[in-house]
Amino acid sequence: QVQLVESGGGSVQPGGSLRLSCAATGRASRNYYSAWFRQRPGKAREFVAGVIKSGGAKYYSDSVRGRFTISRNNGKSTIYLQMDKLKPEDTAIYYCANDGSRAGPYEASAYDFWGQGIQVTVSS
């Protein structure tokens, strides 16, 4: 019943910024982790960033730590990914995920709901 809809993607030059949003609609549900994953060309889906339901603990892959920031607004049922200092290797389809179990945050199999994915392209 729950659907996640990503927005905010697009094309930017290296060093630029984008903010992705993931809005949840439909049935409200309890959750522990929310996260962003991505799939780069020719590679498998990989973990990018995760956050617990309170927003008090955050997790990042080594490739984005210091450049990306994950947050959530429970009142708006929305998850955000602020992406700064973007690099060409950040080019990927980005997916939001919600209702991750305590097996998370890093494992994709821990999440019950997924967005359709949104393209981010970073090039000169």
Tab-separated table of N, CA and C in Angstrom:
chain	number	residue	atom	x	y	z
A	1	GLN	N	0.821	-1.207	0.000
A	1	GLN	CA	0.000	0.000	0.000
A	1	GLN	C	0.860	1.265	0.000
A	2	VAL	N	1.930	1.271	0.783
A	2	VAL	CA	2.804	2.438	0.842
A	2	VAL	C	3.588	2.571	-0.459
A	3	GLN	N	3.671	3.796	-0.955
A	3	GLN	CA	4.462	4.101	-2.136
A	3	GLN	C	5.458	5.203	-1.806
A	4	LEU	N	6.650	5.093	-2.367
A	4	LEU	CA	7.688	6.092	-2.202
A	4	LEU	C	7.970	6.721	-3.553
A	5	VAL	N	7.977	8.051	-3.595
A	5	VAL	CA	8.170	8.780	-4.837
A	5	VAL	C	9.357	9.713	-4.682
A	6	GLU	N	10.400	9.494	-5.495
A	6	GLU	CA	11.590	10.331	-5.453
A	6	GLU	C	11.427	11.547	-6.363
A	7	SER	N	12.087	12.631	-5.990
A	7	SER	CA	12.135	13.824	-6.817
A	7	SER	C	13.445	14.553	-6.554
A	8	GLY	N	13.779	15.496	-7.428
A	8	GLY	CA	14.953	16.325	-7.231
A	8	GLY	C	16.178	15.925	-8.024
A	9	GLY	N	16.093	14.868	-8.803
A	9	GLY	CA	17.216	14.457	-9.615
A	9	GLY	C	17.408	15.360	-10.820
A	10	GLY	N	18.440	15.064	-11.594
A	10	GLY	CA	18.727	15.847	-12.779
A	10	GLY	C	20.185	15.778	-13.146
A	11	SER	N	20.624	16.735	-13.944
A	11	SER	CA	22.000	16.810	-14.425
A	11	SER	C	22.688	18.047	-13.875
A	12	VAL	N	23.897	17.856	-13.366
A	12	VAL	CA	24.688	18.958	-12.825
A	12	VAL	C	26.140	18.781	-13.225
A	13	GLN	N	26.901	19.854	-13.111
A	13	GLN	CA	28.334	19.804	-13.351
A	13	GLN	C	29.073	19.338	-12.104
A	14	PRO	N	30.268	18.793	-12.263
A	14	PRO	CA	31.049	18.413	-11.090
A	14	PRO	C	31.201	19.575	-10.115
A	15	GLY	N	31.080	19.260	-8.833
A	15	GLY	CA	31.124	20.270	-7.799
A	15	GLY	C	29.777	20.858	-7.440
A	16	GLY	N	28.762	20.551	-8.214
A	16	GLY	CA	27.431	21.064	-7.967
A	16	GLY	C	26.696	20.297	-6.892
A	17	SER	N	25.457	20.700	-6.656
A	17	SER	CA	24.640	20.116	-5.597
A	17	SER	C	23.251	19.766	-6.102
A	18	LEU	N	22.680	18.760	-5.486
A	18	LEU	CA	21.294	18.389	-5.690
A	18	LEU	C	20.721	17.928	-4.363
A	19	ARG	N	19.424	18.073	-4.200
A	19	ARG	CA	18.747	17.504	-3.045
A	19	ARG	C	17.644	16.579	-3.517
A	20	LEU	N	17.757	15.325	-3.159
A	20	LEU	CA	16.736	14.347	-3.469
A	20	LEU	C	15.717	14.280	-2.340
A	21	SER	N	14.462	14.119	-2.713
A	21	SER	CA	13.396	13.937	-1.747
A	21	SER	C	12.664	12.646	-2.050
A	22	CYS	N	12.167	12.013	-1.020
A	22	CYS	CA	11.410	10.778	-1.156
A	22	CYS	C	10.187	10.889	-0.273
A	23	ALA	N	9.038	11.070	-0.890
A	23	ALA	CA	7.787	11.256	-0.165
A	23	ALA	C	7.017	9.954	-0.096
A	24	ALA	N	6.541	9.630	1.084
A	24	ALA	CA	5.760	8.423	1.293
A	24	ALA	C	4.277	8.742	1.240
A	25	THR	N	3.540	7.924	0.513
A	25	THR	CA	2.088	8.052	0.442
A	25	THR	C	1.459	6.709	0.746
A	26	GLY	N	0.172	6.742	1.081
A	26	GLY	CA	-0.543	5.520	1.379
A	26	GLY	C	-0.531	5.192	2.860
A	27	ARG	N	-0.532	3.915	3.142
A	27	ARG	CA	-0.623	3.444	4.510
A	27	ARG	C	0.571	3.893	5.337
A	28	ALA	N	0.276	4.475	6.486
A	28	ALA	CA	1.329	4.811	7.425
A	28	ALA	C	1.808	3.548	8.126
A	29	SER	N	3.096	3.481	8.385
A	29	SER	CA	3.652	2.296	9.015
A	29	SER	C	4.815	2.660	9.914
A	30	ARG	N	5.071	1.805	10.861
A	30	ARG	CA	6.241	1.974	11.710
A	30	ARG	C	7.488	1.592	10.925
A	31	ASN	N	8.605	2.170	11.296
A	31	ASN	CA	9.861	1.834	10.648
A	31	ASN	C	11.012	2.087	11.597
A	32	TYR	N	12.159	1.527	11.272
A	32	TYR	CA	13.354	1.750	12.050
A	32	TYR	C	14.402	2.517	11.249
A	33	TYR	N	14.734	1.996	10.077
A	33	TYR	CA	15.695	2.661	9.204
A	33	TYR	C	15.026	3.166	7.930
A	34	SER	N	15.520	4.285	7.436
A	34	SER	CA	15.283	4.730	6.075
A	34	SER	C	16.641	4.888	5.403
A	35	ALA	N	16.690	4.788	4.085
A	35	ALA	CA	17.987	4.794	3.422
A	35	ALA	C	17.879	5.224	1.973
A	36	TRP	N	19.037	5.538	1.423
A	36	TRP	CA	19.218	5.738	-0.006
A	36	TRP	C	20.236	4.735	-0.517
A	37	PHE	N	19.909	4.113	-1.627
A	37	PHE	CA	20.817	3.255	-2.368
A	37	PHE	C	20.994	3.835	-3.764
A	38	ARG	N	21.985	3.350	-4.478
A	38	ARG	CA	22.158	3.781	-5.856
A	38	ARG	C	22.724	2.642	-6.690
A	39	GLN	N	22.504	2.756	-7.998
A	39	GLN	CA	23.046	1.796	-8.929
A	39	GLN	C	23.776	2.564	-10.029
A	40	ARG	N	25.088	2.462	-10.039
A	40	ARG	CA	25.898	3.115	-11.053
A	40	ARG	C	25.990	2.245	-12.289
A	41	PRO	N	26.268	2.846	-13.436
A	41	PRO	CA	26.323	2.069	-14.679
A	41	PRO	C	27.287	0.897	-14.571
A	42	GLY	N	26.798	-0.265	-14.911
A	42	GLY	CA	27.622	-1.459	-14.901
A	42	GLY	C	27.895	-2.043	-13.532
A	43	LYS	N	27.254	-1.512	-12.484
A	43	LYS	CA	27.496	-2.002	-11.135
A	43	LYS	C	26.194	-2.406	-10.459
A	44	ALA	N	26.320	-3.163	-9.389
A	44	ALA	CA	25.167	-3.573	-8.594
A	44	ALA	C	24.707	-2.440	-7.687
A	45	ARG	N	23.491	-2.562	-7.211
A	45	ARG	CA	22.959	-1.590	-6.266
A	45	ARG	C	23.814	-1.550	-5.002
A	46	GLU	N	24.075	-0.347	-4.503
A	46	GLU	CA	24.930	-0.185	-3.345
A	46	GLU	C	24.329	0.795	-2.353
A	47	PHE	N	24.668	0.593	-1.098
A	47	PHE	CA	24.224	1.471	-0.027
A	47	PHE	C	24.887	2.828	-0.141
A	48	VAL	N	24.126	3.886	0.113
A	48	VAL	CA	24.650	5.246	0.096
A	48	VAL	C	24.584	5.879	1.480
A	49	ALA	N	23.389	5.936	2.057
A	49	ALA	CA	23.196	6.597	3.343
A	49	ALA	C	21.960	6.049	4.024
A	50	GLY	N	21.981	6.020	5.352
A	50	GLY	CA	20.843	5.556	6.123
A	50	GLY	C	20.648	6.393	7.366
A	51	VAL	N	19.439	6.358	7.906
A	51	VAL	CA	19.105	7.122	9.100
A	51	VAL	C	18.063	6.350	9.902
A	52	ILE	N	18.176	6.393	11.239
A	52	ILE	CA	17.167	5.757	12.078
A	52	ILE	C	15.936	6.648	12.162
A	53	LYS	N	14.850	6.101	12.690
A	53	LYS	CA	13.572	6.807	12.651
A	53	LYS	C	13.582	8.127	13.397
A	54	SER	N	14.395	8.233	14.430
A	54	SER	CA	14.485	9.470	15.191
A	54	SER	C	15.336	10.530	14.495
A	55	GLY	N	16.128	10.119	13.523
A	55	GLY	CA	17.068	11.012	12.878
A	55	GLY	C	18.354	11.218	13.647
A	56	GLY	N	18.499	10.549	14.779
A	56	GLY	CA	19.631	10.774	15.660
A	56	GLY	C	20.901	10.036	15.306
A	57	ALA	N	20.820	9.035	14.460
A	57	ALA	CA	21.992	8.283	14.030
A	57	ALA	C	21.956	8.152	12.524
A	58	LYS	N	23.088	8.426	11.893
A	58	LYS	CA	23.185	8.389	10.442
A	58	LYS	C	24.376	7.556	10.012
A	59	TYR	N	24.271	6.970	8.839
A	59	TYR	CA	25.274	6.047	8.334
A	59	TYR	C	25.559	6.387	6.882
A	60	TYR	N	26.824	6.326	6.495
A	60	TYR	CA	27.210	6.691	5.140
A	60	TYR	C	28.231	5.718	4.588
A	61	SER	N	28.173	5.525	3.287
A	61	SER	CA	29.237	4.793	2.633
A	61	SER	C	30.488	5.660	2.588
A	62	ASP	N	31.639	5.018	2.495
A	62	ASP	CA	32.892	5.769	2.469
A	62	ASP	C	32.966	6.713	1.271
A	63	SER	N	32.331	6.359	0.182
A	63	SER	CA	32.433	7.147	-1.030
A	63	SER	C	31.686	8.479	-0.955
A	64	VAL	N	30.720	8.607	-0.033
A	64	VAL	CA	29.929	9.833	0.038
A	64	VAL	C	30.071	10.575	1.355
A	65	ARG	N	30.676	9.969	2.344
A	65	ARG	CA	30.809	10.602	3.651
A	65	ARG	C	31.523	11.946	3.535
A	66	GLY	N	30.932	12.964	4.159
A	66	GLY	CA	31.478	14.311	4.084
A	66	GLY	C	30.922	15.134	2.951
A	67	ARG	N	30.248	14.499	2.000
A	67	ARG	CA	29.660	15.209	0.870
A	67	ARG	C	28.133	15.115	0.853
A	68	PHE	N	27.591	13.997	1.307
A	68	PHE	CA	26.146	13.776	1.313
A	68	PHE	C	25.623	13.830	2.739
A	69	THR	N	24.378	14.263	2.891
A	69	THR	CA	23.722	14.301	4.189
A	69	THR	C	22.306	13.759	4.058
A	70	ILE	N	21.994	12.745	4.855
A	70	ILE	CA	20.648	12.195	4.867
A	70	ILE	C	19.879	12.783	6.042
A	71	SER	N	18.589	13.008	5.853
A	71	SER	CA	17.732	13.494	6.916
A	71	SER	C	16.307	13.025	6.663
A	72	ARG	N	15.467	13.200	7.653
A	72	ARG	CA	14.070	12.827	7.483
A	72	ARG	C	13.185	13.809	8.223
A	73	ASN	N	12.017	14.043	7.668
A	73	ASN	CA	11.003	14.887	8.278
A	73	ASN	C	9.767	14.019	8.457
A	74	ASN	N	9.584	13.519	9.656
A	74	ASN	CA	8.484	12.591	9.895
A	74	ASN	C	7.120	13.258	9.734
A	75	GLY	N	7.028	14.545	10.033
A	75	GLY	CA	5.778	15.258	9.849
A	75	GLY	C	5.342	15.312	8.398
A	76	LYS	N	6.311	15.327	7.484
A	76	LYS	CA	6.029	15.343	6.052
A	76	LYS	C	6.162	13.968	5.412
A	77	SER	N	6.513	12.974	6.203
A	77	SER	CA	6.734	11.616	5.699
A	77	SER	C	7.708	11.628	4.523
A	78	THR	N	8.796	12.352	4.686
A	78	THR	CA	9.741	12.556	3.602
A	78	THR	C	11.168	12.297	4.065
A	79	ILE	N	11.940	11.661	3.208
A	79	ILE	CA	13.357	11.413	3.415
A	79	ILE	C	14.126	12.258	2.414
A	80	TYR	N	15.242	12.827	2.849
A	80	TYR	CA	16.026	13.700	1.992
A	80	TYR	C	17.456	13.186	1.861
A	81	LEU	N	18.064	13.514	0.745
A	81	LEU	CA	19.486	13.300	0.559
A	81	LEU	C	20.069	14.559	-0.067
A	82	GLN	N	20.787	15.330	0.739
A	82	GLN	CA	21.489	16.501	0.246
A	82	GLN	C	22.834	16.058	-0.298
A	83	MET	N	23.092	16.328	-1.563
A	83	MET	CA	24.307	15.896	-2.229
A	83	MET	C	25.099	17.122	-2.647
A	84	ASP	N	26.276	17.273	-2.066
A	84	ASP	CA	27.160	18.390	-2.363
A	84	ASP	C	28.467	17.875	-2.945
A	85	LYS	N	29.188	18.764	-3.610
A	85	LYS	CA	30.482	18.417	-4.203
A	85	LYS	C	30.376	17.154	-5.052
A	86	LEU	N	29.387	17.147	-5.906
A	86	LEU	CA	29.120	15.966	-6.713
A	86	LEU	C	30.259	15.682	-7.684
A	87	LYS	N	30.493	14.399	-7.902
A	87	LYS	CA	31.550	13.920	-8.776
A	87	LYS	C	30.941	13.098	-9.908
A	88	PRO	N	31.634	12.972	-11.024
A	88	PRO	CA	31.108	12.149	-12.111
A	88	PRO	C	30.780	10.725	-11.676
A	89	GLU	N	31.537	10.167	-10.748
A	89	GLU	CA	31.271	8.814	-10.286
A	89	GLU	C	30.017	8.698	-9.435
A	90	ASP	N	29.391	9.823	-9.084
A	90	ASP	CA	28.103	9.797	-8.402
A	90	ASP	C	26.945	9.573	-9.365
A	91	THR	N	27.215	9.597	-10.648
A	91	THR	CA	26.179	9.355	-11.642
A	91	THR	C	25.572	7.972	-11.433
A	92	ALA	N	24.259	7.940	-11.239
A	92	ALA	CA	23.594	6.688	-10.916
A	92	ALA	C	22.092	6.910	-10.873
A	93	ILE	N	21.368	5.819	-10.788
A	93	ILE	CA	19.966	5.871	-10.411
A	93	ILE	C	19.901	5.707	-8.896
A	94	TYR	N	19.232	6.633	-8.247
A	94	TYR	CA	19.137	6.628	-6.791
A	94	TYR	C	17.765	6.142	-6.353
A	95	TYR	N	17.760	5.267	-5.367
A	95	TYR	CA	16.537	4.674	-4.844
A	95	TYR	C	16.406	4.979	-3.357
A	96	CYS	N	15.218	5.397	-2.933
A	96	CYS	CA	14.966	5.500	-1.508
A	96	CYS	C	14.326	4.215	-1.015
A	97	ALA	N	14.553	3.922	0.254
A	97	ALA	CA	14.039	2.714	0.875
A	97	ALA	C	13.574	3.044	2.278
A	98	ASN	N	12.492	2.402	2.710
A	98	ASN	CA	11.914	2.712	4.006
A	98	ASN	C	11.487	1.445	4.733
A	99	ASP	N	11.258	1.598	6.018
A	99	ASP	CA	10.838	0.507	6.900
A	99	ASP	C	11.888	-0.593	6.971
A	100	GLY	N	13.121	-0.176	7.117
A	100	GLY	CA	14.183	-1.140	7.293
A	100	GLY	C	14.156	-1.745	8.687
A	101	SER	N	14.378	-3.034	8.738
A	101	SER	CA	14.419	-3.732	10.016
A	101	SER	C	15.746	-3.470	10.710
A	102	ARG	N	15.868	-4.041	11.902
A	102	ARG	CA	17.109	-3.894	12.651
A	102	ARG	C	18.280	-4.602	11.993
A	103	ALA	N	18.024	-5.379	10.956
A	103	ALA	CA	19.106	-5.977	10.183
A	103	ALA	C	19.849	-4.939	9.352
A	104	GLY	N	19.243	-3.795	9.141
A	104	GLY	CA	19.872	-2.712	8.415
A	104	GLY	C	20.945	-2.034	9.245
A	105	PRO	N	21.441	-0.888	8.775
A	105	PRO	CA	20.930	-0.115	7.650
A	105	PRO	C	21.495	-0.493	6.299
A	106	TYR	N	22.550	-1.322	6.250
A	106	TYR	CA	23.333	-1.493	5.035
A	106	TYR	C	22.758	-2.503	4.055
A	107	GLU	N	21.923	-3.404	4.527
A	107	GLU	CA	21.440	-4.496	3.693
A	107	GLU	C	20.138	-4.137	3.010
A	108	ALA	N	20.117	-4.209	1.691
A	108	ALA	CA	18.924	-3.886	0.924
A	108	ALA	C	17.750	-4.792	1.280
A	109	SER	N	18.034	-6.032	1.626
A	109	SER	CA	16.977	-6.979	1.949
A	109	SER	C	16.228	-6.624	3.222
A	110	ALA	N	16.742	-5.696	4.017
A	110	ALA	CA	16.093	-5.300	5.259
A	110	ALA	C	14.915	-4.350	5.047
A	111	TYR	N	14.760	-3.807	3.861
A	111	TYR	CA	13.775	-2.761	3.616
A	111	TYR	C	12.511	-3.298	2.963
A	112	ASP	N	11.377	-2.788	3.436
A	112	ASP	CA	10.081	-3.258	2.953
A	112	ASP	C	9.563	-2.481	1.756
A	113	PHE	N	9.949	-1.216	1.616
A	113	PHE	CA	9.398	-0.361	0.573
A	113	PHE	C	10.501	0.359	-0.169
A	114	TRP	N	10.313	0.481	-1.483
A	114	TRP	CA	11.302	1.093	-2.361
A	114	TRP	C	10.656	2.068	-3.328
A	115	GLY	N	11.382	3.146	-3.630
A	115	GLY	CA	10.960	4.038	-4.685
A	115	GLY	C	11.303	3.483	-6.050
A	116	GLN	N	10.800	4.131	-7.075
A	116	GLN	CA	11.016	3.697	-8.446
A	116	GLN	C	12.440	3.981	-8.922
A	117	GLY	N	13.085	4.957	-8.328
A	117	GLY	CA	14.423	5.349	-8.726
A	117	GLY	C	14.412	6.657	-9.491
A	118	ILE	N	15.477	7.439	-9.335
A	118	ILE	CA	15.581	8.720	-10.012
A	118	ILE	C	17.014	8.918	-10.485
A	119	GLN	N	17.164	9.453	-11.696
A	119	GLN	CA	18.473	9.592	-12.315
A	119	GLN	C	19.196	10.831	-11.813
A	120	VAL	N	20.466	10.657	-11.475
A	120	VAL	CA	21.378	11.754	-11.182
A	120	VAL	C	22.558	11.621	-12.132
A	121	THR	N	22.843	12.680	-12.870
A	121	THR	CA	23.947	12.680	-13.819
A	121	THR	C	24.884	13.835	-13.512
A	122	VAL	N	26.158	13.533	-13.354
A	122	VAL	CA	27.172	14.536	-13.060
A	122	VAL	C	28.214	14.471	-14.167
A	123	SER	N	28.313	15.529	-14.948
A	123	SER	CA	29.249	15.541	-16.067
A	123	SER	C	29.628	16.961	-16.420
A	124	SER	N	30.783	17.089	-17.092
A	124	SER	CA	31.250	18.392	-17.543
A	124	SER	C	30.570	18.819	-18.825
